[in-house]
Coordinates of C-alpha atoms in Angstrom, one line a residue:
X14 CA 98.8 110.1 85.2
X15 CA 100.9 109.4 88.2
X16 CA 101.5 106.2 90.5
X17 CA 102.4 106.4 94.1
X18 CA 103.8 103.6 95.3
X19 CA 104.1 102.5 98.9
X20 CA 107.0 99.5 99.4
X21 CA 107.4 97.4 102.6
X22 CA 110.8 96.0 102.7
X23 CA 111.6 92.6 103.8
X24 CA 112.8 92.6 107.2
X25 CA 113.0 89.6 109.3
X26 CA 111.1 89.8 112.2
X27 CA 109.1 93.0 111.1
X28 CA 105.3 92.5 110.8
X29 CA 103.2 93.1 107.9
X30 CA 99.7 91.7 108.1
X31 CA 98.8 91.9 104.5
X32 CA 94.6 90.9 105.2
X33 CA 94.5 94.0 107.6
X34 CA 96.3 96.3 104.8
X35 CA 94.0 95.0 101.8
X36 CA 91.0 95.3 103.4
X37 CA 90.7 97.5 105.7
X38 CA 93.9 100.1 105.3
X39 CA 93.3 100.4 101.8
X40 CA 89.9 100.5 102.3
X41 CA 89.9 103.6 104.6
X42 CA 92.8 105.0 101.8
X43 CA 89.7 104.7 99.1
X44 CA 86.9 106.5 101.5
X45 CA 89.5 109.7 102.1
X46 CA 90.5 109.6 98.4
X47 CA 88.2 108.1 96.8
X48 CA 86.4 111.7 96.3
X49 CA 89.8 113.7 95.9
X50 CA 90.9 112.2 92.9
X51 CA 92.0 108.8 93.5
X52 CA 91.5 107.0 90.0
X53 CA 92.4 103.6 91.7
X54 CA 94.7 101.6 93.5
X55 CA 96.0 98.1 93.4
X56 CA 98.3 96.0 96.3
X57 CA 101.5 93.9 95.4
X58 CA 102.6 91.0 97.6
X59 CA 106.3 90.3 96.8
X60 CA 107.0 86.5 96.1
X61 CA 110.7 86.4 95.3
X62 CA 114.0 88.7 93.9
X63 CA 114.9 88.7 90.4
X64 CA 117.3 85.5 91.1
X65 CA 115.8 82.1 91.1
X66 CA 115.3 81.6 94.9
X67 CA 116.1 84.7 96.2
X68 CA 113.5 86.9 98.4
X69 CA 111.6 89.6 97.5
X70 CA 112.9 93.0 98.2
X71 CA 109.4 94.0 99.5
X72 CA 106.9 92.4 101.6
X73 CA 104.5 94.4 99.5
X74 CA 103.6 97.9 97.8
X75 CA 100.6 99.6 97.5
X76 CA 100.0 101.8 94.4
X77 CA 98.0 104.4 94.0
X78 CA 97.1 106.2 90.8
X79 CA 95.8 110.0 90.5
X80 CA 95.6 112.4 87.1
X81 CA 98.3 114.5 88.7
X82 CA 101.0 115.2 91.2
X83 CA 99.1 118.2 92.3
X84 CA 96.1 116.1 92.7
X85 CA 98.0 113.6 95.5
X86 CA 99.2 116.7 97.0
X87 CA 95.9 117.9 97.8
X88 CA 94.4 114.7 98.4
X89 CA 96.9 113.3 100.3
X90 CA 97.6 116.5 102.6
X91 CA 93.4 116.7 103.5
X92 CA 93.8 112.8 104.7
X93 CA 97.1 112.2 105.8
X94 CA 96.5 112.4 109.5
X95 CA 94.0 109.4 109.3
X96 CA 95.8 107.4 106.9
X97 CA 99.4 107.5 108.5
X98 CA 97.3 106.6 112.0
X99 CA 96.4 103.5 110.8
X100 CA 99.5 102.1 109.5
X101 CA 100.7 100.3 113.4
X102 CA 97.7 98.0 112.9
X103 CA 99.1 96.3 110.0
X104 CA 103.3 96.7 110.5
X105 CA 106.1 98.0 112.5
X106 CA 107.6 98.8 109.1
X107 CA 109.0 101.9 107.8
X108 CA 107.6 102.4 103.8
X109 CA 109.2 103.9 100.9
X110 CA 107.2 105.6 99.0
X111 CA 108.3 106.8 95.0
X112 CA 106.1 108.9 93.3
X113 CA 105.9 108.0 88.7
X114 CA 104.6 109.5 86.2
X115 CA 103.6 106.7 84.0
X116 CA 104.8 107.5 80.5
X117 CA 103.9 104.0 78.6

């Protein structure tokens, strides 16, 4: 199985509207993958850095989990159009995304 995760760094002044992404963003991720081999997703919202008091590194990250890298490929490449559209309505933020294979 692999994870894709989606982070949104912390940048002041950036935008992240973390309703809009939950429900509706990652709710128009699930109708375009749902049926191309999306297993299931979840949504992190950062609260702080590994040091007591410090910020988190991300604003938040969006995982997504599939059986295979080639899965995401071809899921992914069928939807991206629609998906990458939709990301000015929640930030102004660049992502970095990180593709895992879980092993544990």
């Amino acid at each position: 199985m692999i994870r894709v995760s989606v982070f949104y760094p912390n940048q002041s002044g950036s935008r992240f509207d973390l309703d809009y992404y939950v429900k509706r963003h990652m709710a128009l991720v699930e109708s375009k993958l749902g049926e191309r081999g999306l297993v299931r997703w979840e949504v992190d919202r950062g609260l702080g850095g590994g040091a007591p008091g410090a910020p988190a590194p991300y604003v938040a990250a969006g995982h997504l989990y599939f059986e295979s890298l080639d899965s995401f490929q071809q899921a992914f490449g069928a939807a991206a159009g629609e998906i990458m559209a939709d990301v000015p309505n929640y930030t102004d933020l660049t992502p970095q995304v990180q593709v895992s294979e879980i092993v544990s």
